[in-house]
Amino acid sequence: AASSGIPGVIAYLNGVDLNHSLGPQVLVAKIFGTVLAVGSGLAVGPEGPMIYIGATVGRLVVRNGLRPVLRLMGPRGRRLEDELARQPLR
């Protein structure tokens, strides 16, 4: 949680495996640090932490929320789930 996170998000979108830096622990640290910085009157650019927080929340929602929806879809959902297991969403 040392940088703004934009280079990590760009690298992740380009296919680099950065699962360790886009995890929930770093997300909590970024949110907590941003809240403390803004609360103390420091200037926090909206582009840095907000892009990282949005990208990480979106990634976690898709990864954790997609599987139950696919299970409800029946055989077609199972086929999609099998395909995603072979070639996962980044």
XYZ file of N, CA and C in Angstrom:
270
model
N 0.829 -1.188 0.000
C 0.000 0.000 0.000
C 0.867 1.242 0.000
N 2.021 1.160 -0.653
C 2.961 2.267 -0.613
C 2.739 3.282 -1.720
N 2.200 2.903 -2.843
C 2.025 3.846 -3.948
C 0.543 4.114 -4.181
N 0.262 4.889 -5.227
C -1.129 5.212 -5.524
C -1.902 3.990 -5.994
N -1.223 3.044 -6.602
C -1.870 1.832 -7.071
C -2.201 1.835 -8.543
N -2.124 2.990 -9.199
C -2.454 3.057 -10.622
C -1.510 2.194 -11.463
N -0.192 2.229 -11.238
C 0.674 1.342 -12.029
C 0.338 -0.134 -11.839
N -0.031 -0.524 -10.645
C -0.417 -1.905 -10.395
C -1.690 -2.286 -11.113
N -2.667 -1.384 -11.125
C -3.933 -1.644 -11.830
C -3.684 -1.747 -13.326
N -2.848 -0.865 -13.879
C -2.535 -0.910 -15.305
C -1.805 -2.209 -15.644
N -0.855 -2.598 -14.801
C -0.135 -3.848 -15.039
C -1.077 -5.038 -14.977
N -1.997 -5.032 -14.029
C -2.964 -6.123 -13.903
C -3.853 -6.208 -15.141
N -4.290 -5.058 -15.641
C -5.128 -5.040 -16.841
C -4.357 -5.491 -18.080
N -3.029 -5.342 -18.050
C -2.193 -5.795 -19.167
C -1.796 -7.250 -19.044
N -2.267 -7.949 -18.003
C -2.031 -9.378 -17.905
C -0.977 -9.814 -16.909
N -0.381 -8.908 -16.161
C 0.613 -9.272 -15.162
C -0.112 -9.792 -13.927
N 0.362 -10.895 -13.363
C -0.279 -11.518 -12.205
C 0.097 -10.764 -10.929
N -0.790 -9.905 -10.468
C -0.550 -9.110 -9.264
C -1.617 -9.379 -8.214
N -2.016 -10.631 -8.057
C -3.078 -10.960 -7.111
C -2.719 -10.569 -5.681
N -1.436 -10.616 -5.314
C -1.038 -10.271 -3.952
C -1.204 -8.784 -3.663
N -1.059 -7.932 -4.687
C -1.171 -6.499 -4.437
C -2.576 -5.962 -4.672
N -3.484 -6.781 -5.155
C -4.864 -6.352 -5.349
C -5.808 -7.106 -4.418
N -5.319 -7.492 -3.279
C -6.111 -8.266 -2.342
C -6.870 -7.418 -1.344
N -7.680 -8.058 -0.526
C -8.499 -7.330 0.436
C -7.686 -6.643 1.538
N -6.518 -7.188 1.907
C -5.716 -6.557 2.944
C -5.193 -5.198 2.486
N -4.723 -5.135 1.246
C -4.223 -3.868 0.712
C -5.382 -2.899 0.527
N -6.545 -3.402 0.146
C -7.726 -2.548 -0.012
C -8.101 -1.880 1.302
N -8.113 -2.655 2.379
C -8.441 -2.089 3.700
C -7.408 -1.045 4.096
N -6.134 -1.308 3.844
C -5.082 -0.345 4.172
C -5.250 0.943 3.368
N -5.581 0.819 2.074
C -5.780 2.015 1.235
C -6.976 2.836 1.712
N -8.086 2.153 2.010
C -9.276 2.876 2.474
C -8.984 3.573 3.799
N -8.389 2.838 4.727
C -8.072 3.399 6.045
C -7.111 4.575 5.917
N -6.065 4.431 5.114
C -5.097 5.514 4.919
C -5.712 6.728 4.253
N -6.580 6.508 3.269
C -7.233 7.626 2.585
C -8.170 8.366 3.527
N -8.928 7.623 4.328
C -9.846 8.259 5.284
C -9.051 9.084 6.301
N -7.964 8.536 6.822
C -7.147 9.277 7.792
C -6.493 10.506 7.166
N -6.008 10.374 5.941
C -5.359 11.503 5.272
C -6.352 12.633 5.003
N -7.521 12.294 4.483
C -8.531 13.320 4.197
C -9.059 13.914 5.503
N -9.247 13.064 6.507
C -9.750 13.549 7.796
C -8.789 14.487 8.497
N -7.495 14.330 8.243
C -6.523 15.210 8.879
C -6.226 16.446 8.055
N -6.860 16.581 6.904
C -6.705 17.787 6.109
C -5.636 17.695 5.037
N -5.044 16.544 4.835
C -4.051 16.390 3.778
C -4.737 16.321 2.422
N -4.020 16.741 1.405
C -4.546 16.681 0.045
C -4.307 15.286 -0.523
N -5.371 14.621 -0.898
C -5.276 13.304 -1.519
C -5.906 13.431 -2.888
N -5.110 13.207 -3.913
C -5.627 13.294 -5.272
C -6.688 12.233 -5.517
N -7.767 12.582 -6.182
C -8.841 11.609 -6.399
C -8.444 10.491 -7.355
N -7.451 10.746 -8.205
C -7.123 9.734 -9.200
C -6.363 8.557 -8.620
N -5.500 8.748 -7.649
C -4.667 7.665 -7.138
C -5.425 6.607 -6.358
N -5.773 6.897 -5.116
C -6.412 5.860 -4.300
C -7.818 5.488 -4.770
N -8.541 6.410 -5.364
C -9.904 6.094 -5.782
C -9.935 5.108 -6.942
N -9.012 5.233 -7.884
C -8.943 4.279 -8.994
C -8.576 2.906 -8.464
N -7.604 2.849 -7.561
C -7.193 1.566 -6.990
C -8.338 0.926 -6.208
N -9.002 1.714 -5.369
C -10.101 1.186 -4.556
C -11.232 0.685 -5.454
N -11.585 1.445 -6.468
C -12.644 1.026 -7.384
C -12.285 -0.228 -8.155
N -11.049 -0.307 -8.638
C -10.624 -1.490 -9.394
C -10.597 -2.727 -8.503
N -10.129 -2.585 -7.276
C -10.047 -3.731 -6.381
C -11.432 -4.187 -5.926
N -12.314 -3.245 -5.609
C -13.678 -3.618 -5.226
C -14.370 -4.313 -6.394
N -14.215 -3.786 -7.604
C -14.805 -4.421 -8.777
C -14.273 -5.823 -9.000
N -12.967 -6.006 -8.845
C -12.364 -7.330 -9.008
C -12.893 -8.305 -7.968
N -12.989 -7.871 -6.717
C -13.479 -8.754 -5.660
C -14.955 -9.106 -5.854
N -15.757 -8.146 -6.309
C -17.179 -8.418 -6.546
C -17.351 -9.416 -7.677
N -16.604 -9.235 -8.753
C -16.722 -10.156 -9.886
C -16.241 -11.549 -9.502
N -15.097 -11.629 -8.832
C -14.549 -12.946 -8.487
C -15.404 -13.668 -7.454
N -15.942 -12.947 -6.471
C -16.705 -13.592 -5.402
C -18.203 -13.624 -5.675
N -18.707 -12.782 -6.552
C -20.136 -12.720 -6.804
C -20.586 -13.451 -8.049
N -19.650 -13.787 -8.917
C -20.014 -14.427 -10.175
C -20.325 -15.910 -10.003
N -19.610 -16.582 -9.147
C -19.791 -18.035 -8.980
C -21.200 -18.406 -8.513
N -21.788 -17.751 -7.486
C -23.164 -18.112 -7.094
C -24.191 -17.870 -8.204
N -24.002 -16.827 -8.986
C -24.924 -16.545 -10.081
C -24.830 -17.639 -11.139
N -23.611 -18.084 -11.435
C -23.446 -19.148 -12.426
C -24.066 -20.452 -11.950
N -24.021 -20.718 -10.665
C -24.622 -21.940 -10.132
C -26.144 -21.910 -10.269
N -26.734 -20.737 -10.199
C -28.184 -20.618 -10.332
C -28.648 -20.778 -11.781
N -27.738 -20.638 -12.731
C -28.105 -20.697 -14.151
C -28.247 -22.113 -14.681
N -27.898 -23.121 -13.897
C -28.053 -24.504 -14.330
C -26.910 -24.977 -15.207
N -27.228 -25.811 -16.229
C -26.176 -26.404 -17.063
C -25.353 -25.371 -17.831
N -26.012 -24.345 -18.309
C -25.285 -23.296 -19.038
C -24.293 -22.592 -18.109
N -24.714 -22.341 -16.877
C -23.828 -21.729 -15.896
C -22.653 -22.618 -15.549
N -22.902 -23.930 -15.467
C -21.804 -24.865 -15.183
C -20.788 -24.877 -16.315
N -21.296 -24.791 -17.548
C -20.381 -24.725 -18.692
C -19.516 -23.475 -18.629
N -20.134 -22.346 -18.318
C -19.375 -21.100 -18.182
C -18.380 -21.180 -17.031
N -18.799 -21.798 -15.927
C -17.906 -21.948 -14.778
C -16.703 -22.821 -15.129
N -16.928 -23.894 -15.882
C -15.825 -24.746 -16.325
C -14.875 -23.988 -17.244
N -15.449 -23.179 -18.129
C -14.616 -22.400 -19.042
C -13.803 -21.358 -18.278
N -14.414 -20.730 -17.280
C -13.684 -19.753 -16.472
C -12.603 -20.413 -15.623
N -12.805 -21.678 -15.246
C -11.780 -22.390 -14.480
C -10.552 -22.647 -15.355
N -10.783 -22.883 -16.638
C -9.654 -23.094 -17.556
C -8.959 -21.796 -17.890
N -9.726 -20.732 -18.100
C -9.174 -19.440 -18.473
C -9.860 -18.383 -17.615
N -9.321 -18.100 -16.412
C -10.012 -17.224 -15.466
C -10.042 -15.763 -15.902
N -11.019 -15.057 -15.355
C -11.073 -13.602 -15.552
C -9.915 -12.972 -14.816
N -9.323 -11.990 -15.378
C -8.215 -11.303 -14.703
C -8.737 -10.249 -13.823
